[in-house]
Amino acid sequence: MIDKNKYLSEISNAKTLNQIKDIHTSLFGKNGIIKNAFKSLPDNVKKLHENLKDKIQEFTEKCEESKKQIAAELNKIKTELEEAISKKHKQIELSEINDKLQKDKIDVTLPFAPEKQIGLIHPFNRVVEEVCEIFSSMGFSYAEGPHIESDFYNFTALNIPDHHPARQSRDSFYLLNSENLLRTETSAVQIRTMEKQKAPVKIFAPGSVFRNESDATHVPMFHQLEGLWVDEDITMKDLLSVLVSFLKEFFCTDNAPIRIRQHNFPFTEPSVEIDVKYERKNGQIKIGQGDKWLEILGGGMVHPNVLKNVNIDPSKYQGFAFGTGIERLAMLKYGMPDVREFYNSDINWLKHYGFKPYNNPNSQNGLN
Ligand code: DAH
């Protein structure tokens, strides 16, 4: 570049015109500095450009170099961190496995795994199932009624007169300050069903009943099975044939001789008690064998008053009814001596008399 200040100071120091002239010539003459400067301008720019290109090249190379350096550095850091993570991962995994092994330690030296507890079916439930199956297969429908009954359904409608001992509160559980009581017999279900369904009706009704009594053959809550078949031409003969079929099925015997004794129930006329032949062999009761008689149920032809009480015309319809104790049936079939044991929740008793759920109804104790 031109040293402007140098020329400015020469100009200012000039004393003569010649001096000025010389300065002018050296600056603006044919070969003057200014002219030359303009002349050499393209070359200078070119040089500058070349120079810059070199610089850029150099700079690019440097950048490339440091890029490589940084990348190598990064790769090193990356590998180091990856290795640290994988090492720690393995360490933690191992210690977790060890913790788990420590906690779930199994003592393989124990001789047996603990025995699985399998529930057993209570003999009472088994007998109810059996009874339901047998009566259903004879075309009877299941029926039920409430445990708390009114005086009407439990007594009056069943033709039980006011003075009858069954009404006395020493046998029955009355609700406080009420005419209602815990039903004393399932016969009340007869009334409720006939009231709703009218005739014909063919039902069986297993259910709880309640009486104030307790000894080896009585408990305050026990279960009865009620049967009722009312139609236009039902006779005592039907009662006996249904009963014999039931006894044969229930006691698994081809032979069930029965004996009929005249009896007296307010809700049937005539009324009978029916016994079945049996013998006791090796402490077990065999139904249908021997020469002894065992009372098995009460029944009879439904009293016309009972039919009238539910608005069924007794001149058109007649039928039989019967009632028996479910625990009693169970005791005769499976040999329990004391009815109180049914409700003592004694696990040993249940293990002895209970049934495995998948066994056939006639096999006891899951043995066969
Ligand atoms: N209810 C009677 C009782 O508890 C059993 C009974 C007898 C029911 C005769 C009946 C029947 O349906 O006709 O002892």
mmCIF file of C-alpha atoms and ligand atoms in Angstrom:
data_model
loop_
_atom_site.group_PDB
_atom_site.id
_atom_site.type_symbol
_atom_site.label_atom_id
_atom_site.label_comp_id
_atom_site.label_asym_id
_atom_site.label_seq_id
_atom_site.Cartn_x
_atom_site.Cartn_y
_atom_site.Cartn_z
ATOM 1 C CA MET A 1 0.000 0.000 0.000
ATOM 2 C CA ILE A 2 1.046 3.626 -0.525
ATOM 3 C CA ASP A 3 2.464 5.372 2.529
ATOM 4 C CA LYS A 4 -0.024 8.189 2.425
ATOM 5 C CA ASN A 5 1.296 9.938 5.518
ATOM 6 C CA LYS A 6 4.848 9.937 4.175
ATOM 7 C CA TYR A 7 3.666 11.803 1.018
ATOM 8 C CA LEU A 8 1.428 14.091 3.009
ATOM 9 C CA SER A 9 4.404 15.054 5.184
ATOM 10 C CA GLU A 10 6.660 15.506 2.050
ATOM 11 C CA ILE A 11 3.938 17.696 0.560
ATOM 12 C CA SER A 12 3.637 19.707 3.680
ATOM 13 C CA ASN A 13 7.433 20.091 3.989
ATOM 14 C CA ALA A 14 7.898 21.170 0.347
ATOM 15 C CA LYS A 15 9.273 24.614 0.085
ATOM 16 C CA THR A 16 9.465 25.038 -3.616
ATOM 17 C CA LEU A 17 7.300 24.485 -6.599
ATOM 18 C CA ASN A 18 9.874 22.172 -8.059
ATOM 19 C CA GLN A 19 9.723 20.081 -5.004
ATOM 20 C CA ILE A 20 5.918 19.921 -5.354
ATOM 21 C CA LYS A 21 6.275 19.137 -9.004
ATOM 22 C CA ASP A 22 8.661 16.300 -8.259
ATOM 23 C CA ILE A 23 6.348 14.884 -5.678
ATOM 24 C CA HIS A 24 3.478 15.104 -8.123
ATOM 25 C CA THR A 25 5.495 13.401 -10.863
ATOM 26 C CA SER A 26 6.628 10.598 -8.545
ATOM 27 C CA LEU A 27 3.038 10.060 -7.527
ATOM 28 C CA PHE A 28 1.043 10.707 -10.684
ATOM 29 C CA GLY A 29 3.654 10.562 -13.478
ATOM 30 C CA LYS A 30 3.827 7.993 -16.244
ATOM 31 C CA ASN A 31 5.556 5.618 -13.935
ATOM 32 C CA GLY A 32 4.112 7.282 -10.837
ATOM 33 C CA ILE A 33 3.385 5.446 -7.684
ATOM 34 C CA ILE A 34 -0.371 5.851 -7.940
ATOM 35 C CA LYS A 35 -0.456 4.761 -11.552
ATOM 36 C CA ASN A 36 1.669 1.748 -10.748
ATOM 37 C CA ALA A 37 -0.468 0.957 -7.789
ATOM 38 C CA PHE A 38 -3.548 0.864 -10.027
ATOM 39 C CA LYS A 39 -1.625 -1.117 -12.616
ATOM 40 C CA SER A 40 -0.464 -3.758 -10.130
ATOM 41 C CA LEU A 41 -3.908 -3.917 -8.526
ATOM 42 C CA PRO A 42 -5.132 -7.063 -10.377
ATOM 43 C CA ASP A 43 -1.851 -8.844 -9.623
ATOM 44 C CA ASN A 44 -2.014 -7.854 -6.002
ATOM 45 C CA VAL A 45 -5.618 -8.983 -5.704
ATOM 46 C CA LYS A 46 -4.635 -12.220 -7.414
ATOM 47 C CA LYS A 47 -1.772 -12.679 -4.960
ATOM 48 C CA LEU A 48 -4.049 -11.868 -2.104
ATOM 49 C CA HIS A 49 -6.467 -14.380 -3.414
ATOM 50 C CA GLU A 50 -3.769 -17.040 -3.809
ATOM 51 C CA ASN A 51 -2.583 -16.272 -0.352
ATOM 52 C CA LEU A 52 -6.095 -16.588 1.030
ATOM 53 C CA LYS A 53 -6.595 -19.888 -0.800
ATOM 54 C CA ASP A 54 -3.441 -21.243 0.816
ATOM 55 C CA LYS A 55 -4.603 -20.034 4.165
ATOM 56 C CA ILE A 56 -8.009 -21.636 3.690
ATOM 57 C CA GLN A 57 -6.367 -24.876 2.547
ATOM 58 C CA GLU A 58 -4.114 -24.816 5.574
ATOM 59 C CA PHE A 59 -7.049 -24.047 7.835
ATOM 60 C CA THR A 60 -9.181 -26.823 6.305
ATOM 61 C CA GLU A 61 -6.366 -29.304 6.794
ATOM 62 C CA LYS A 62 -5.990 -28.189 10.381
ATOM 63 C CA CYS A 63 -9.720 -28.590 10.922
ATOM 64 C CA GLU A 64 -9.622 -32.049 9.368
ATOM 65 C CA GLU A 65 -6.710 -32.920 11.615
ATOM 66 C CA SER A 66 -8.392 -31.755 14.772
ATOM 67 C CA LYS A 67 -11.648 -33.463 13.710
ATOM 68 C CA LYS A 68 -9.744 -36.736 13.544
ATOM 69 C CA GLN A 69 -8.149 -36.050 16.897
ATOM 70 C CA ILE A 70 -11.477 -35.219 18.537
ATOM 71 C CA ALA A 71 -13.144 -38.317 16.974
ATOM 72 C CA ALA A 72 -10.348 -40.553 18.250
ATOM 73 C CA GLU A 73 -10.678 -38.994 21.673
ATOM 74 C CA LEU A 74 -14.468 -39.507 21.592
ATOM 75 C CA ASN A 75 -14.088 -43.134 20.531
ATOM 76 C CA LYS A 76 -11.748 -43.744 23.425
ATOM 77 C CA ILE A 77 -14.192 -42.173 25.897
ATOM 78 C CA LYS A 78 -17.085 -44.091 24.330
ATOM 79 C CA THR A 79 -15.327 -47.470 24.653
ATOM 80 C CA GLU A 80 -14.268 -46.705 28.205
ATOM 81 C CA LEU A 81 -17.811 -45.741 29.281
ATOM 82 C CA GLU A 82 -19.359 -48.717 27.519
ATOM 83 C CA GLU A 83 -16.972 -51.074 29.250
ATOM 84 C CA ALA A 84 -17.720 -49.480 32.637
ATOM 85 C CA ILE A 85 -21.484 -49.849 32.112
ATOM 86 C CA SER A 86 -21.288 -53.469 30.994
ATOM 87 C CA LYS A 87 -18.998 -54.315 33.907
ATOM 88 C CA LYS A 88 -21.374 -52.722 36.421
ATOM 89 C CA HIS A 89 -24.390 -54.390 34.748
ATOM 90 C CA LYS A 90 -22.811 -57.811 35.176
ATOM 91 C CA GLN A 91 -21.895 -57.031 38.775
ATOM 92 C CA ILE A 92 -25.436 -55.958 39.734
ATOM 93 C CA GLU A 93 -26.998 -58.872 37.849
ATOM 94 C CA LEU A 94 -24.810 -61.324 39.679
ATOM 95 C CA SER A 95 -25.515 -59.842 43.076
ATOM 96 C CA GLU A 96 -29.289 -59.870 42.381
ATOM 97 C CA ILE A 97 -29.129 -63.551 41.387
ATOM 98 C CA ASN A 98 -27.199 -64.296 44.539
ATOM 99 C CA ASP A 99 -29.744 -62.429 46.674
ATOM 100 C CA LYS A 100 -32.596 -64.343 45.026
ATOM 101 C CA LEU A 101 -30.864 -67.683 45.463
ATOM 102 C CA GLN A 102 -30.275 -66.820 49.077
ATOM 103 C CA LYS A 103 -33.937 -65.960 49.619
ATOM 104 C CA ASP A 104 -35.490 -68.831 47.640
ATOM 105 C CA LYS A 105 -33.266 -71.431 49.078
ATOM 106 C CA ILE A 106 -34.868 -74.875 48.712
ATOM 107 C CA ASP A 107 -33.873 -77.546 51.094
ATOM 108 C CA VAL A 108 -33.586 -80.460 48.693
ATOM 109 C CA THR A 109 -32.721 -82.745 51.575
ATOM 110 C CA LEU A 110 -36.354 -82.674 52.848
ATOM 111 C CA PRO A 111 -37.800 -86.125 52.193
ATOM 112 C CA PHE A 112 -41.336 -85.120 51.020
ATOM 113 C CA ALA A 113 -43.217 -82.033 49.983
ATOM 114 C CA PRO A 114 -46.060 -81.317 52.453
ATOM 115 C CA GLU A 115 -49.202 -83.258 51.627
ATOM 116 C CA LYS A 116 -51.851 -81.316 49.727
ATOM 117 C CA GLN A 117 -55.029 -80.719 51.705
ATOM 118 C CA ILE A 118 -58.003 -81.813 49.605
ATOM 119 C CA GLY A 119 -61.423 -80.792 50.852
ATOM 120 C CA LEU A 120 -64.046 -83.477 51.452
ATOM 121 C CA ILE A 121 -67.752 -83.307 50.866
ATOM 122 C CA HIS A 122 -69.760 -83.442 54.082
ATOM 123 C CA PRO A 123 -71.923 -86.594 54.129
ATOM 124 C CA PHE A 124 -74.992 -84.440 54.671
ATOM 125 C CA ASN A 125 -74.326 -82.555 51.421
ATOM 126 C CA ARG A 126 -73.636 -85.811 49.616
ATOM 127 C CA VAL A 127 -76.963 -87.259 50.745
ATOM 128 C CA VAL A 128 -78.819 -84.110 49.667
ATOM 129 C CA GLU A 129 -77.195 -84.441 46.234
ATOM 130 C CA GLU A 130 -78.212 -88.097 46.029
ATOM 131 C CA VAL A 131 -81.786 -87.370 47.099
ATOM 132 C CA CYS A 132 -82.064 -84.509 44.585
ATOM 133 C CA GLU A 133 -80.792 -86.718 41.785
ATOM 134 C CA ILE A 134 -83.164 -89.578 42.582
ATOM 135 C CA PHE A 135 -86.320 -87.466 42.934
ATOM 136 C CA SER A 136 -85.471 -85.355 39.875
ATOM 137 C CA SER A 137 -85.071 -88.534 37.844
ATOM 138 C CA MET A 138 -88.604 -89.559 38.934
ATOM 139 C CA GLY A 139 -90.001 -86.276 37.587
ATOM 140 C CA PHE A 140 -90.257 -84.363 40.875
ATOM 141 C CA SER A 141 -89.272 -80.661 40.838
ATOM 142 C CA TYR A 142 -87.147 -79.032 43.537
ATOM 143 C CA ALA A 143 -89.025 -76.635 45.819
ATOM 144 C CA GLU A 144 -88.075 -74.527 48.817
ATOM 145 C CA GLY A 145 -89.536 -72.100 51.321
ATOM 146 C CA PRO A 146 -88.402 -69.669 54.023
ATOM 147 C CA HIS A 147 -86.918 -70.778 57.344
ATOM 148 C CA ILE A 148 -88.976 -68.247 59.257
ATOM 149 C CA GLU A 149 -92.602 -69.187 58.838
ATOM 150 C CA SER A 150 -95.910 -67.778 59.961
ATOM 151 C CA ASP A 151 -98.324 -69.707 62.136
ATOM 152 C CA PHE A 152 -100.542 -70.045 59.055
ATOM 153 C CA TYR A 153 -98.032 -71.862 56.803
ATOM 154 C CA ASN A 154 -96.414 -73.919 59.565
ATOM 155 C CA PHE A 155 -99.640 -75.036 61.268
ATOM 156 C CA THR A 156 -103.050 -73.698 60.274
ATOM 157 C CA ALA A 157 -102.916 -74.374 56.540
ATOM 158 C CA LEU A 158 -101.559 -77.849 57.306
ATOM 159 C CA ASN A 159 -104.734 -78.607 59.241
ATOM 160 C CA ILE A 160 -102.912 -78.637 62.580
ATOM 161 C CA PRO A 161 -105.546 -77.756 65.170
ATOM 162 C CA ASP A 162 -105.030 -75.051 67.811
ATOM 163 C CA HIS A 163 -104.607 -77.493 70.666
ATOM 164 C CA HIS A 164 -102.003 -79.674 68.891
ATOM 165 C CA PRO A 165 -98.800 -80.207 70.966
ATOM 166 C CA ALA A 166 -96.641 -79.261 67.941
ATOM 167 C CA ARG A 167 -97.787 -75.683 68.447
ATOM 168 C CA GLN A 168 -96.470 -75.513 71.990
ATOM 169 C CA SER A 169 -93.520 -73.183 72.251
ATOM 170 C CA ARG A 170 -91.458 -75.723 74.193
ATOM 171 C CA ASP A 171 -90.947 -77.572 70.865
ATOM 172 C CA SER A 172 -90.792 -74.566 68.606
ATOM 173 C CA PHE A 173 -88.522 -71.541 68.373
ATOM 174 C CA TYR A 174 -90.797 -68.510 68.240
ATOM 175 C CA LEU A 175 -89.487 -65.096 67.307
ATOM 176 C CA LEU A 176 -89.762 -62.591 70.133
ATOM 177 C CA ASN A 177 -93.177 -60.908 70.340
ATOM 178 C CA SER A 178 -94.240 -62.557 67.112
ATOM 179 C CA GLU A 179 -96.480 -65.258 65.745
ATOM 180 C CA ASN A 180 -93.641 -66.222 63.444
ATOM 181 C CA LEU A 181 -91.354 -69.135 64.235
ATOM 182 C CA LEU A 182 -88.479 -71.130 62.777
ATOM 183 C CA ARG A 183 -90.328 -73.720 60.712
ATOM 184 C CA THR A 184 -90.698 -77.037 62.512
ATOM 185 C CA GLU A 185 -91.243 -79.105 59.364
ATOM 186 C CA THR A 186 -90.740 -78.751 55.620
ATOM 187 C CA SER A 187 -94.448 -79.476 55.138
ATOM 188 C CA ALA A 188 -94.934 -75.693 55.015
ATOM 189 C CA VAL A 189 -93.309 -75.814 51.556
ATOM 190 C CA GLN A 190 -96.289 -77.922 50.363
ATOM 191 C CA ILE A 191 -98.630 -75.066 51.193
ATOM 192 C CA ARG A 192 -96.486 -72.340 49.628
ATOM 193 C CA THR A 193 -96.008 -74.337 46.420
ATOM 194 C CA MET A 194 -99.650 -75.348 46.008
ATOM 195 C CA GLU A 195 -100.778 -71.788 46.771
ATOM 196 C CA LYS A 196 -98.672 -70.503 43.875
ATOM 197 C CA GLN A 197 -98.776 -73.392 41.445
ATOM 198 C CA LYS A 198 -102.139 -75.064 42.171
ATOM 199 C CA ALA A 199 -102.620 -78.633 40.869
ATOM 200 C CA PRO A 200 -101.117 -80.694 39.376
ATOM 201 C CA VAL A 201 -98.014 -80.405 41.511
ATOM 202 C CA LYS A 202 -95.119 -82.835 41.932
ATOM 203 C CA ILE A 203 -92.314 -81.575 44.148
ATOM 204 C CA PHE A 204 -89.624 -82.596 46.600
ATOM 205 C CA ALA A 205 -88.310 -80.114 49.138
ATOM 206 C CA PRO A 206 -85.162 -80.773 51.166
ATOM 207 C CA GLY A 207 -84.555 -78.146 53.851
ATOM 208 C CA SER A 208 -83.651 -77.181 57.423
ATOM 209 C CA VAL A 209 -86.166 -77.428 60.225
ATOM 210 C CA PHE A 210 -85.860 -76.343 63.850
ATOM 211 C CA ARG A 211 -87.073 -77.946 67.067
ATOM 212 C CA ASN A 212 -86.108 -77.462 70.656
ATOM 213 C CA GLU A 213 -84.544 -80.888 71.267
ATOM 214 C CA SER A 214 -81.076 -82.433 71.535
ATOM 215 C CA ASP A 215 -79.750 -85.980 72.093
ATOM 216 C CA ALA A 216 -77.886 -88.647 70.092
ATOM 217 C CA THR A 217 -80.642 -88.790 67.494
ATOM 218 C CA HIS A 218 -81.970 -85.212 67.717
ATOM 219 C CA VAL A 219 -80.423 -81.795 67.160
ATOM 220 C CA PRO A 220 -82.202 -78.403 67.302
ATOM 221 C CA MET A 221 -81.588 -77.833 63.603
ATOM 222 C CA PHE A 222 -81.902 -80.797 61.279
ATOM 223 C CA HIS A 223 -83.149 -81.432 57.756
ATOM 224 C CA GLN A 224 -86.209 -82.974 56.266
ATOM 225 C CA LEU A 225 -87.137 -84.120 52.826
ATOM 226 C CA GLU A 226 -90.720 -83.376 51.920
ATOM 227 C CA GLY A 227 -92.501 -84.939 48.948
ATOM 228 C CA LEU A 228 -95.832 -83.998 47.388
ATOM 229 C CA TRP A 229 -97.653 -85.229 44.313
ATOM 230 C CA VAL A 230 -101.165 -83.958 43.670
ATOM 231 C CA ASP A 231 -103.063 -84.746 40.497
ATOM 232 C CA GLU A 232 -106.425 -86.108 39.411
ATOM 233 C CA ASP A 233 -105.752 -89.794 39.986
ATOM 234 C CA ILE A 234 -102.927 -90.147 42.491
ATOM 235 C CA THR A 235 -103.426 -92.927 45.052
ATOM 236 C CA MET A 236 -101.623 -94.481 47.992
ATOM 237 C CA LYS A 237 -100.265 -97.034 45.492
ATOM 238 C CA ASP A 238 -98.232 -94.200 43.865
ATOM 239 C CA LEU A 239 -96.791 -93.232 47.230
ATOM 240 C CA LEU A 240 -95.636 -96.783 47.850
ATOM 241 C CA SER A 241 -94.159 -97.228 44.385
ATOM 242 C CA VAL A 242 -92.287 -93.879 44.523
ATOM 243 C CA LEU A 243 -91.030 -94.733 47.975
ATOM 244 C CA VAL A 244 -89.809 -98.241 47.052
ATOM 245 C CA SER A 245 -88.044 -96.867 43.947
ATOM 246 C CA PHE A 246 -86.395 -94.236 46.099
ATOM 247 C CA LEU A 247 -85.257 -96.737 48.752
ATOM 248 C CA LYS A 248 -83.821 -99.095 46.131
ATOM 249 C CA GLU A 249 -81.894 -96.274 44.444
ATOM 250 C CA PHE A 250 -80.740 -94.625 47.637
ATOM 251 C CA PHE A 251 -79.617 -97.776 49.427
ATOM 252 C CA CYS A 252 -78.302 -99.352 46.199
ATOM 253 C CA THR A 253 -80.341 -102.526 46.557
ATOM 254 C CA ASP A 254 -82.672 -104.503 44.281
ATOM 255 C CA ASN A 255 -84.812 -105.457 47.204
ATOM 256 C CA ALA A 256 -86.503 -103.030 49.618
ATOM 257 C CA PRO A 257 -89.493 -104.683 51.295
ATOM 258 C CA ILE A 258 -91.653 -102.190 53.169
ATOM 259 C CA ARG A 259 -94.280 -102.412 55.893
ATOM 260 C CA ILE A 260 -97.097 -99.941 56.373
ATOM 261 C CA ARG A 261 -98.440 -98.943 59.766
ATOM 262 C CA GLN A 262 -101.473 -96.813 60.247
ATOM 263 C CA HIS A 263 -100.607 -93.460 61.835
ATOM 264 C CA ASN A 264 -102.076 -90.064 62.452
ATOM 265 C CA PHE A 265 -100.846 -86.815 60.901
ATOM 266 C CA PRO A 266 -103.158 -83.793 60.760
ATOM 267 C CA PHE A 267 -102.219 -83.033 57.128
ATOM 268 C CA THR A 268 -102.842 -86.530 55.667
ATOM 269 C CA GLU A 269 -105.820 -88.846 55.690
ATOM 270 C CA PRO A 270 -105.240 -91.745 55.786
ATOM 271 C CA SER A 271 -101.796 -91.371 57.334
ATOM 272 C CA VAL A 272 -99.148 -94.048 57.477
ATOM 273 C CA GLU A 273 -95.709 -94.681 58.784
ATOM 274 C CA ILE A 274 -93.558 -96.801 56.558
ATOM 275 C CA ASP A 275 -90.844 -99.180 57.715
ATOM 276 C CA VAL A 276 -88.197 -100.896 55.640
ATOM 277 C CA LYS A 277 -86.715 -104.345 56.256
ATOM 278 C CA TYR A 278 -83.125 -104.398 57.509
ATOM 279 C CA GLU A 279 -80.516 -106.297 59.457
ATOM 280 C CA ARG A 280 -77.382 -105.241 61.288
ATOM 281 C CA LYS A 281 -74.261 -107.033 60.008
ATOM 282 C CA ASN A 282 -70.786 -106.357 61.430
ATOM 283 C CA GLY A 283 -72.020 -103.109 62.916
ATOM 284 C CA GLN A 284 -73.487 -102.005 59.567
ATOM 285 C CA ILE A 285 -77.114 -101.650 58.592
ATOM 286 C CA LYS A 286 -78.137 -103.657 55.510
ATOM 287 C CA ILE A 287 -81.378 -102.388 54.013
ATOM 288 C CA GLY A 288 -83.631 -105.022 52.424
ATOM 289 C CA GLN A 289 -82.066 -107.933 54.316
ATOM 290 C CA GLY A 290 -82.822 -109.784 57.564
ATOM 291 C CA ASP A 291 -86.109 -109.705 59.472
ATOM 292 C CA LYS A 292 -86.152 -106.429 61.401
ATOM 293 C CA TRP A 293 -88.146 -103.296 60.507
ATOM 294 C CA LEU A 294 -86.908 -99.728 60.602
ATOM 295 C CA GLU A 295 -89.151 -96.680 60.437
ATOM 296 C CA ILE A 296 -88.127 -94.658 57.419
ATOM 297 C CA LEU A 297 -90.843 -92.071 56.766
ATOM 298 C CA GLY A 298 -94.284 -90.666 57.452
ATOM 299 C CA GLY A 299 -96.800 -89.932 54.779
ATOM 300 C CA GLY A 300 -100.307 -90.369 53.504
ATOM 301 C CA MET A 301 -102.973 -88.949 51.233
ATOM 302 C CA VAL A 302 -103.150 -85.139 51.446
ATOM 303 C CA HIS A 303 -106.024 -84.155 53.743
ATOM 304 C CA PRO A 304 -108.912 -82.498 51.828
ATOM 305 C CA ASN A 305 -108.747 -79.589 54.299
ATOM 306 C CA VAL A 306 -105.158 -78.907 53.224
ATOM 307 C CA LEU A 307 -106.223 -78.803 49.570
ATOM 308 C CA LYS A 308 -109.121 -76.495 50.439
ATOM 309 C CA ASN A 309 -106.768 -74.180 52.342
ATOM 310 C CA VAL A 310 -104.884 -73.547 49.088
ATOM 311 C CA ASN A 311 -108.003 -73.395 46.917
ATOM 312 C CA ILE A 312 -107.572 -76.759 45.227
ATOM 313 C CA ASP A 313 -110.790 -78.686 44.726
ATOM 314 C CA PRO A 314 -110.468 -81.966 46.702
ATOM 315 C CA SER A 315 -113.288 -83.540 44.700
ATOM 316 C CA LYS A 316 -111.155 -83.187 41.580
ATOM 317 C CA TYR A 317 -107.606 -83.513 42.893
ATOM 318 C CA GLN A 318 -105.978 -85.797 45.373
ATOM 319 C CA GLY A 319 -102.420 -86.673 46.149
ATOM 320 C CA PHE A 320 -99.873 -88.029 48.537
ATOM 321 C CA ALA A 321 -97.338 -86.332 50.766
ATOM 322 C CA PHE A 322 -94.475 -87.682 52.777
ATOM 323 C CA GLY A 323 -91.680 -86.461 55.013
ATOM 324 C CA THR A 324 -88.454 -87.989 56.240
ATOM 325 C CA GLY A 325 -85.241 -86.887 57.956
ATOM 326 C CA ILE A 326 -82.165 -86.355 55.792
ATOM 327 C CA GLU A 327 -79.624 -86.928 58.595
ATOM 328 C CA ARG A 328 -81.492 -90.126 59.431
ATOM 329 C CA LEU A 329 -81.174 -91.334 55.833
ATOM 330 C CA ALA A 330 -77.441 -90.499 55.943
ATOM 331 C CA MET A 331 -76.956 -92.307 59.258
ATOM 332 C CA LEU A 332 -78.697 -95.433 57.933
ATOM 333 C CA LYS A 333 -76.718 -95.453 54.708
ATOM 334 C CA TYR A 334 -73.291 -94.504 56.044
ATOM 335 C CA GLY A 335 -73.468 -95.727 59.631
ATOM 336 C CA MET A 336 -72.881 -92.617 61.771
ATOM 337 C CA PRO A 337 -74.109 -93.396 65.281
ATOM 338 C CA ASP A 338 -74.659 -89.844 66.588
ATOM 339 C CA VAL A 339 -76.453 -87.070 64.690
ATOM 340 C CA ARG A 340 -74.769 -84.341 66.790
ATOM 341 C CA GLU A 341 -71.462 -85.141 65.056
ATOM 342 C CA PHE A 342 -72.864 -83.791 61.790
ATOM 343 C CA TYR A 343 -72.572 -80.274 63.152
ATOM 344 C CA ASN A 344 -69.517 -80.476 65.440
ATOM 345 C CA SER A 345 -67.061 -79.515 62.669
ATOM 346 C CA ASP A 346 -64.747 -82.323 63.800
ATOM 347 C CA ILE A 347 -62.177 -82.733 61.047
ATOM 348 C CA ASN A 348 -61.469 -86.361 61.989
ATOM 349 C CA TRP A 349 -65.143 -87.221 61.736
ATOM 350 C CA LEU A 350 -65.265 -85.543 58.333
ATOM 351 C CA LYS A 351 -62.136 -87.369 57.190
ATOM 352 C CA HIS A 352 -63.780 -90.636 58.180
ATOM 353 C CA TYR A 353 -67.258 -90.026 56.760
ATOM 354 C CA GLY A 354 -66.553 -87.408 54.068
ATOM 355 C CA PHE A 355 -66.444 -87.945 50.320
ATOM 356 C CA LYS A 356 -63.856 -86.970 47.788
ATOM 357 C CA PRO A 357 -65.463 -84.582 45.334
ATOM 358 C CA TYR A 358 -64.796 -86.621 42.200
ATOM 359 C CA ASN A 359 -65.970 -89.994 43.506
ATOM 360 C CA ASN A 360 -69.190 -91.679 42.639
ATOM 361 C CA PRO A 361 -71.919 -90.996 45.209
ATOM 362 C CA ASN A 362 -71.871 -94.528 46.548
ATOM 363 C CA SER A 363 -68.216 -94.713 47.427
ATOM 364 C CA GLN A 364 -67.396 -93.580 50.920
ATOM 365 C CA ASN A 365 -64.158 -92.069 52.082
ATOM 366 C CA GLY A 366 -62.745 -92.028 48.552
ATOM 367 C CA LEU A 367 -61.614 -95.620 48.971
ATOM 368 C CA ASN A 368 -63.409 -97.155 46.020
HETATM 369 N N1 DAH B 1 -93.958 -83.248 58.868
HETATM 370 C C1 DAH B 1 -93.811 -84.560 59.477
HETATM 371 C C2 DAH B 1 -92.811 -84.501 60.620
HETATM 372 O O1 DAH B 1 -92.167 -83.504 60.753
HETATM 373 C C3 DAH B 1 -93.389 -85.559 58.460
HETATM 374 C C4 DAH B 1 -94.471 -85.809 57.487
HETATM 375 C C5 DAH B 1 -95.401 -86.798 57.704
HETATM 376 C C6 DAH B 1 -94.600 -85.032 56.356
HETATM 377 C C7 DAH B 1 -96.421 -87.038 56.837
HETATM 378 C C8 DAH B 1 -95.602 -85.261 55.458
HETATM 379 C C9 DAH B 1 -96.518 -86.254 55.728
HETATM 380 O O2 DAH B 1 -95.776 -84.551 54.349
HETATM 381 O O3 DAH B 1 -97.549 -86.476 54.845
HETATM 382 O O4 DAH B 1 -92.708 -85.437 61.347
#
